[in-house]
Amino acid sequence: LSQTTDTIVLKLLQLLKEKFKVDVTILSLGKWAAGEMGLTSDLDFIFLTEAEPQSAHFKMARRFIHFFSSPHS
């Protein structure tokens, strides 16, 4: 599951970085970072930027979180 999570997160991050024209990295934590994701594992995200975050960074982060917290069919 950790590898699948990596793939989804990296693809979504790539799309949103292009859309919002920002340079952001995500730091993975816990079982995800350790490669030990299970069916009941949660995801914790820390967004990193080299410069002071601007409005576009916050918008991108909100869109990213919204994707994972919204129901999908």
PDB file of N, CA and C in Angstrom:
ATOM      1  N   LEU A   1       0.805  -1.209   0.000  1.00  0.00           N
ATOM      2  CA  LEU A   1       0.000   0.000   0.000  1.00  0.00           C
ATOM      3  C   LEU A   1       0.845   1.268   0.000  1.00  0.00           C
ATOM      4  N   SER A   2       2.009   1.223   0.609  1.00  0.00           N
ATOM      5  CA  SER A   2       2.863   2.408   0.654  1.00  0.00           C
ATOM      6  C   SER A   2       3.305   2.830  -0.743  1.00  0.00           C
ATOM      7  N   GLN A   3       3.621   1.876  -1.581  1.00  0.00           N
ATOM      8  CA  GLN A   3       4.063   2.198  -2.938  1.00  0.00           C
ATOM      9  C   GLN A   3       2.906   2.784  -3.752  1.00  0.00           C
ATOM     10  N   THR A   4       1.708   2.250  -3.582  1.00  0.00           N
ATOM     11  CA  THR A   4       0.530   2.788  -4.258  1.00  0.00           C
ATOM     12  C   THR A   4       0.264   4.213  -3.786  1.00  0.00           C
ATOM     13  N   THR A   5       0.394   4.434  -2.493  1.00  0.00           N
ATOM     14  CA  THR A   5       0.217   5.779  -1.933  1.00  0.00           C
ATOM     15  C   THR A   5       1.241   6.734  -2.528  1.00  0.00           C
ATOM     16  N   ASP A   6       2.489   6.312  -2.606  1.00  0.00           N
ATOM     17  CA  ASP A   6       3.535   7.142  -3.214  1.00  0.00           C
ATOM     18  C   ASP A   6       3.150   7.555  -4.632  1.00  0.00           C
ATOM     19  N   THR A   7       2.686   6.594  -5.413  1.00  0.00           N
ATOM     20  CA  THR A   7       2.327   6.851  -6.805  1.00  0.00           C
ATOM     21  C   THR A   7       1.197   7.871  -6.906  1.00  0.00           C
ATOM     22  N   ILE A   8       0.161   7.691  -6.112  1.00  0.00           N
ATOM     23  CA  ILE A   8      -0.990   8.610  -6.149  1.00  0.00           C
ATOM     24  C   ILE A   8      -0.585  10.000  -5.681  1.00  0.00           C
ATOM     25  N   VAL A   9       0.125  10.072  -4.570  1.00  0.00           N
ATOM     26  CA  VAL A   9       0.539  11.361  -4.015  1.00  0.00           C
ATOM     27  C   VAL A   9       1.446  12.107  -4.995  1.00  0.00           C
ATOM     28  N   LEU A  10       2.422  11.428  -5.552  1.00  0.00           N
ATOM     29  CA  LEU A  10       3.354  12.091  -6.459  1.00  0.00           C
ATOM     30  C   LEU A  10       2.667  12.575  -7.736  1.00  0.00           C
ATOM     31  N   LYS A  11       1.746  11.796  -8.266  1.00  0.00           N
ATOM     32  CA  LYS A  11       1.023  12.205  -9.475  1.00  0.00           C
ATOM     33  C   LYS A  11       0.132  13.406  -9.188  1.00  0.00           C
ATOM     34  N   LEU A  12      -0.619  13.363  -8.094  1.00  0.00           N
ATOM     35  CA  LEU A  12      -1.478  14.486  -7.733  1.00  0.00           C
ATOM     36  C   LEU A  12      -0.638  15.731  -7.462  1.00  0.00           C
ATOM     37  N   LEU A  13       0.457  15.568  -6.745  1.00  0.00           N
ATOM     38  CA  LEU A  13       1.330  16.692  -6.447  1.00  0.00           C
ATOM     39  C   LEU A  13       1.874  17.306  -7.736  1.00  0.00           C
ATOM     40  N   GLN A  14       2.293  16.484  -8.668  1.00  0.00           N
ATOM     41  CA  GLN A  14       2.806  16.972  -9.950  1.00  0.00           C
ATOM     42  C   GLN A  14       1.747  17.790 -10.689  1.00  0.00           C
ATOM     43  N   LEU A  15       0.515  17.270 -10.749  1.00  0.00           N
ATOM     44  CA  LEU A  15      -0.559  17.975 -11.446  1.00  0.00           C
ATOM     45  C   LEU A  15      -0.869  19.319 -10.790  1.00  0.00           C
ATOM     46  N   LEU A  16      -0.934  19.335  -9.468  1.00  0.00           N
ATOM     47  CA  LEU A  16      -1.262  20.569  -8.758  1.00  0.00           C
ATOM     48  C   LEU A  16      -0.123  21.586  -8.800  1.00  0.00           C
ATOM     49  N   LYS A  17       1.109  21.114  -8.768  1.00  0.00           N
ATOM     50  CA  LYS A  17       2.247  22.032  -8.880  1.00  0.00           C
ATOM     51  C   LYS A  17       2.222  22.745 -10.227  1.00  0.00           C
ATOM     52  N   GLU A  18       1.888  22.016 -11.273  1.00  0.00           N
ATOM     53  CA  GLU A  18       1.795  22.620 -12.605  1.00  0.00           C
ATOM     54  C   GLU A  18       0.631  23.608 -12.669  1.00  0.00           C
ATOM     55  N   LYS A  19      -0.499  23.221 -12.098  1.00  0.00           N
ATOM     56  CA  LYS A  19      -1.684  24.077 -12.144  1.00  0.00           C
ATOM     57  C   LYS A  19      -1.465  25.379 -11.377  1.00  0.00           C
ATOM     58  N   PHE A  20      -0.890  25.288 -10.181  1.00  0.00           N
ATOM     59  CA  PHE A  20      -0.724  26.466  -9.326  1.00  0.00           C
ATOM     60  C   PHE A  20       0.650  27.133  -9.489  1.00  0.00           C
ATOM     61  N   LYS A  21       1.501  26.540 -10.316  1.00  0.00           N
ATOM     62  CA  LYS A  21       2.836  27.091 -10.601  1.00  0.00           C
ATOM     63  C   LYS A  21       3.630  27.375  -9.317  1.00  0.00           C
ATOM     64  N   VAL A  22       3.724  26.331  -8.483  1.00  0.00           N
ATOM     65  CA  VAL A  22       4.464  26.425  -7.221  1.00  0.00           C
ATOM     66  C   VAL A  22       5.448  25.268  -7.124  1.00  0.00           C
ATOM     67  N   ASP A  23       6.453  25.446  -6.299  1.00  0.00           N
ATOM     68  CA  ASP A  23       7.429  24.389  -6.032  1.00  0.00           C
ATOM     69  C   ASP A  23       7.206  23.922  -4.597  1.00  0.00           C
ATOM     70  N   VAL A  24       6.638  22.747  -4.446  1.00  0.00           N
ATOM     71  CA  VAL A  24       6.292  22.195  -3.141  1.00  0.00           C
ATOM     72  C   VAL A  24       6.739  20.738  -3.094  1.00  0.00           C
ATOM     73  N   THR A  25       7.208  20.337  -1.941  1.00  0.00           N
ATOM     74  CA  THR A  25       7.554  18.936  -1.681  1.00  0.00           C
ATOM     75  C   THR A  25       6.703  18.465  -0.511  1.00  0.00           C
ATOM     76  N   ILE A  26       6.405  17.176  -0.478  1.00  0.00           N
ATOM     77  CA  ILE A  26       5.642  16.611   0.628  1.00  0.00           C
ATOM     78  C   ILE A  26       6.540  15.661   1.403  1.00  0.00           C
ATOM     79  N   LEU A  27       6.524  15.811   2.697  1.00  0.00           N
ATOM     80  CA  LEU A  27       7.262  14.932   3.595  1.00  0.00           C
ATOM     81  C   LEU A  27       6.283  13.887   4.119  1.00  0.00           C
ATOM     82  N   SER A  28       6.605  12.619   3.940  1.00  0.00           N
ATOM     83  CA  SER A  28       5.744  11.555   4.453  1.00  0.00           C
ATOM     84  C   SER A  28       6.175  11.193   5.872  1.00  0.00           C
ATOM     85  N   LEU A  29       5.215  10.773   6.671  1.00  0.00           N
ATOM     86  CA  LEU A  29       5.459  10.444   8.074  1.00  0.00           C
ATOM     87  C   LEU A  29       4.882   9.074   8.424  1.00  0.00           C
ATOM     88  N   GLY A  30       5.253   8.586   9.579  1.00  0.00           N
ATOM     89  CA  GLY A  30       4.645   7.380  10.151  1.00  0.00           C
ATOM     90  C   GLY A  30       4.827   6.136   9.316  1.00  0.00           C
ATOM     91  N   LYS A  31       3.781   5.329   9.295  1.00  0.00           N
ATOM     92  CA  LYS A  31       3.835   4.047   8.590  1.00  0.00           C
ATOM     93  C   LYS A  31       4.016   4.230   7.091  1.00  0.00           C
ATOM     94  N   TRP A  32       3.505   5.321   6.563  1.00  0.00           N
ATOM     95  CA  TRP A  32       3.700   5.608   5.137  1.00  0.00           C
ATOM     96  C   TRP A  32       5.185   5.790   4.858  1.00  0.00           C
ATOM     97  N   ALA A  33       5.863   6.591   5.648  1.00  0.00           N
ATOM     98  CA  ALA A  33       7.296   6.841   5.452  1.00  0.00           C
ATOM     99  C   ALA A  33       8.114   5.568   5.656  1.00  0.00           C
ATOM    100  N   ALA A  34       7.660   4.716   6.558  1.00  0.00           N
ATOM    101  CA  ALA A  34       8.373   3.478   6.851  1.00  0.00           C
ATOM    102  C   ALA A  34       8.056   2.368   5.844  1.00  0.00           C
ATOM    103  N   GLY A  35       7.110   2.630   4.937  1.00  0.00           N
ATOM    104  CA  GLY A  35       6.717   1.613   3.962  1.00  0.00           C
ATOM    105  C   GLY A  35       5.883   0.510   4.573  1.00  0.00           C
ATOM    106  N   GLU A  36       5.142   0.844   5.635  1.00  0.00           N
ATOM    107  CA  GLU A  36       4.359  -0.153   6.368  1.00  0.00           C
ATOM    108  C   GLU A  36       2.875   0.183   6.409  1.00  0.00           C
ATOM    109  N   MET A  37       2.361   0.830   5.359  1.00  0.00           N
ATOM    110  CA  MET A  37       0.949   1.209   5.325  1.00  0.00           C
ATOM    111  C   MET A  37       0.066  -0.030   5.426  1.00  0.00           C
ATOM    112  N   GLY A  38      -1.026   0.108   6.156  1.00  0.00           N
ATOM    113  CA  GLY A  38      -2.043  -0.929   6.255  1.00  0.00           C
ATOM    114  C   GLY A  38      -3.389  -0.347   5.881  1.00  0.00           C
ATOM    115  N   LEU A  39      -4.407  -1.182   5.885  1.00  0.00           N
ATOM    116  CA  LEU A  39      -5.742  -0.718   5.496  1.00  0.00           C
ATOM    117  C   LEU A  39      -6.309   0.323   6.453  1.00  0.00           C
ATOM    118  N   THR A  40      -5.847   0.360   7.695  1.00  0.00           N
ATOM    119  CA  THR A  40      -6.368   1.330   8.658  1.00  0.00           C
ATOM    120  C   THR A  40      -5.401   2.493   8.892  1.00  0.00           C
ATOM    121  N   SER A  41      -4.324   2.571   8.116  1.00  0.00           N
ATOM    122  CA  SER A  41      -3.342   3.645   8.277  1.00  0.00           C
ATOM    123  C   SER A  41      -3.910   4.975   7.803  1.00  0.00           C
ATOM    124  N   ASP A  42      -3.472   6.039   8.452  1.00  0.00           N
ATOM    125  CA  ASP A  42      -3.847   7.372   7.996  1.00  0.00           C
ATOM    126  C   ASP A  42      -2.651   8.001   7.289  1.00  0.00           C
ATOM    127  N   LEU A  43      -2.904   9.121   6.647  1.00  0.00           N
ATOM    128  CA  LEU A  43      -1.848   9.843   5.944  1.00  0.00           C
ATOM    129  C   LEU A  43      -1.672  11.204   6.596  1.00  0.00           C
ATOM    130  N   ASP A  44      -0.450  11.525   6.943  1.00  0.00           N
ATOM    131  CA  ASP A  44      -0.113  12.836   7.479  1.00  0.00           C
ATOM    132  C   ASP A  44       0.805  13.505   6.464  1.00  0.00           C
ATOM    133  N   PHE A  45       0.466  14.721   6.088  1.00  0.00           N
ATOM    134  CA  PHE A  45       1.254  15.437   5.093  1.00  0.00           C
ATOM    135  C   PHE A  45       1.894  16.671   5.715  1.00  0.00           C
ATOM    136  N   ILE A  46       3.145  16.902   5.375  1.00  0.00           N
ATOM    137  CA  ILE A  46       3.805  18.160   5.678  1.00  0.00           C
ATOM    138  C   ILE A  46       4.287  18.708   4.337  1.00  0.00           C
ATOM    139  N   PHE A  47       3.801  19.905   4.001  1.00  0.00           N
ATOM    140  CA  PHE A  47       4.178  20.546   2.748  1.00  0.00           C
ATOM    141  C   PHE A  47       5.394  21.425   2.998  1.00  0.00           C
ATOM    142  N   LEU A  48       6.405  21.294   2.159  1.00  0.00           N
ATOM    143  CA  LEU A  48       7.644  22.061   2.301  1.00  0.00           C
ATOM    144  C   LEU A  48       7.875  22.932   1.066  1.00  0.00           C
ATOM    145  N   THR A  49       8.320  24.167   1.313  1.00  0.00           N
ATOM    146  CA  THR A  49       8.731  25.059   0.237  1.00  0.00           C
ATOM    147  C   THR A  49      10.074  25.659   0.626  1.00  0.00           C
ATOM    148  N   GLU A  50      10.867  26.014  -0.358  1.00  0.00           N
ATOM    149  CA  GLU A  50      12.159  26.641  -0.065  1.00  0.00           C
ATOM    150  C   GLU A  50      11.978  28.097   0.338  1.00  0.00           C
ATOM    151  N   ALA A  51      11.001  28.751  -0.237  1.00  0.00           N
ATOM    152  CA  ALA A  51      10.751  30.163   0.052  1.00  0.00           C
ATOM    153  C   ALA A  51       9.539  30.287   0.988  1.00  0.00           C
ATOM    154  N   GLU A  52       9.302  31.492   1.431  1.00  0.00           N
ATOM    155  CA  GLU A  52       8.122  31.775   2.252  1.00  0.00           C
ATOM    156  C   GLU A  52       6.868  31.407   1.454  1.00  0.00           C
ATOM    157  N   PRO A  53       5.951  30.611   2.027  1.00  0.00           N
ATOM    158  CA  PRO A  53       4.747  30.226   1.282  1.00  0.00           C
ATOM    159  C   PRO A  53       3.906  31.444   0.896  1.00  0.00           C
ATOM    160  N   GLN A  54       3.388  31.399  -0.315  1.00  0.00           N
ATOM    161  CA  GLN A  54       2.516  32.451  -0.834  1.00  0.00           C
ATOM    162  C   GLN A  54       1.102  31.901  -0.961  1.00  0.00           C
ATOM    163  N   SER A  55       0.197  32.738  -1.365  1.00  0.00           N
ATOM    164  CA  SER A  55      -1.207  32.360  -1.505  1.00  0.00           C
ATOM    165  C   SER A  55      -1.385  31.103  -2.361  1.00  0.00           C
ATOM    166  N   ALA A  56      -0.663  31.013  -3.458  1.00  0.00           N
ATOM    167  CA  ALA A  56      -0.787  29.852  -4.353  1.00  0.00           C
ATOM    168  C   ALA A  56      -0.371  28.552  -3.670  1.00  0.00           C
ATOM    169  N   HIS A  57       0.606  28.620  -2.771  1.00  0.00           N
ATOM    170  CA  HIS A  57       1.023  27.419  -2.038  1.00  0.00           C
ATOM    171  C   HIS A  57      -0.121  26.912  -1.156  1.00  0.00           C
ATOM    172  N   PHE A  58      -0.775  27.832  -0.466  1.00  0.00           N
ATOM    173  CA  PHE A  58      -1.875  27.446   0.414  1.00  0.00           C
ATOM    174  C   PHE A  58      -3.062  26.906  -0.377  1.00  0.00           C
ATOM    175  N   LYS A  59      -3.347  27.519  -1.514  1.00  0.00           N
ATOM    176  CA  LYS A  59      -4.440  27.034  -2.368  1.00  0.00           C
ATOM    177  C   LYS A  59      -4.140  25.626  -2.865  1.00  0.00           C
ATOM    178  N   MET A  60      -2.892  25.400  -3.286  1.00  0.00           N
ATOM    179  CA  MET A  60      -2.511  24.074  -3.769  1.00  0.00           C
ATOM    180  C   MET A  60      -2.640  23.036  -2.658  1.00  0.00           C
ATOM    181  N   ALA A  61      -2.188  23.380  -1.455  1.00  0.00           N
ATOM    182  CA  ALA A  61      -2.265  22.451  -0.323  1.00  0.00           C
ATOM    183  C   ALA A  61      -3.721  22.137   0.019  1.00  0.00           C
ATOM    184  N   ARG A  62      -4.579  23.154   0.002  1.00  0.00           N
ATOM    185  CA  ARG A  62      -6.005  22.912   0.283  1.00  0.00           C
ATOM    186  C   ARG A  62      -6.622  22.001  -0.762  1.00  0.00           C
ATOM    187  N   ARG A  63      -6.288  22.205  -2.028  1.00  0.00           N
ATOM    188  CA  ARG A  63      -6.820  21.351  -3.096  1.00  0.00           C
ATOM    189  C   ARG A  63      -6.327  19.917  -2.929  1.00  0.00           C
ATOM    190  N   PHE A  64      -5.062  19.770  -2.568  1.00  0.00           N
ATOM    191  CA  PHE A  64      -4.474  18.454  -2.347  1.00  0.00           C
ATOM    192  C   PHE A  64      -5.219  17.719  -1.229  1.00  0.00           C
ATOM    193  N   ILE A  65      -5.384  18.377  -0.086  1.00  0.00           N
ATOM    194  CA  ILE A  65      -6.085  17.766   1.052  1.00  0.00           C
ATOM    195  C   ILE A  65      -7.533  17.469   0.700  1.00  0.00           C
ATOM    196  N   HIS A  66      -8.159  18.370  -0.028  1.00  0.00           N
ATOM    197  CA  HIS A  66      -9.554  18.161  -0.443  1.00  0.00           C
ATOM    198  C   HIS A  66      -9.700  16.869  -1.256  1.00  0.00           C
ATOM    199  N   PHE A  67      -8.742  16.611  -2.115  1.00  0.00           N
ATOM    200  CA  PHE A  67      -8.786  15.391  -2.934  1.00  0.00           C
ATOM    201  C   PHE A  67      -8.847  14.149  -2.048  1.00  0.00           C
ATOM    202  N   PHE A  68      -8.051  14.115  -0.996  1.00  0.00           N
ATOM    203  CA  PHE A  68      -7.998  12.926  -0.139  1.00  0.00           C
ATOM    204  C   PHE A  68      -9.126  12.863   0.891  1.00  0.00           C
ATOM    205  N   SER A  69      -9.788  13.982   1.156  1.00  0.00           N
ATOM    206  CA  SER A  69     -10.850  13.970   2.161  1.00  0.00           C
ATOM    207  C   SER A  69     -12.240  13.939   1.556  1.00  0.00           C
ATOM    208  N   SER A  70     -12.354  14.004   0.236  1.00  0.00           N
ATOM    209  CA  SER A  70     -13.649  13.968  -0.429  1.00  0.00           C
ATOM    210  C   SER A  70     -13.984  12.553  -0.867  1.00  0.00           C
ATOM    211  N   PRO A  71     -15.268  12.179  -0.764  1.00  0.00           N
ATOM    212  CA  PRO A  71     -15.646  10.847  -1.241  1.00  0.00           C
ATOM    213  C   PRO A  71     -15.526  10.769  -2.764  1.00  0.00           C
ATOM    214  N   HIS A  72     -15.062   9.639  -3.249  1.00  0.00           N
ATOM    215  CA  HIS A  72     -14.935   9.391  -4.690  1.00  0.00           C
ATOM    216  C   HIS A  72     -15.707   8.124  -5.018  1.00  0.00           C
ATOM    217  N   SER A  73     -16.292   8.124  -6.190  1.00  0.00           N
ATOM    218  CA  SER A  73     -17.020   6.907  -6.589  1.00  0.00           C
ATOM    219  C   SER A  73     -16.320   6.209  -7.724  1.00  0.00           C
TER     220      SER A  73
END
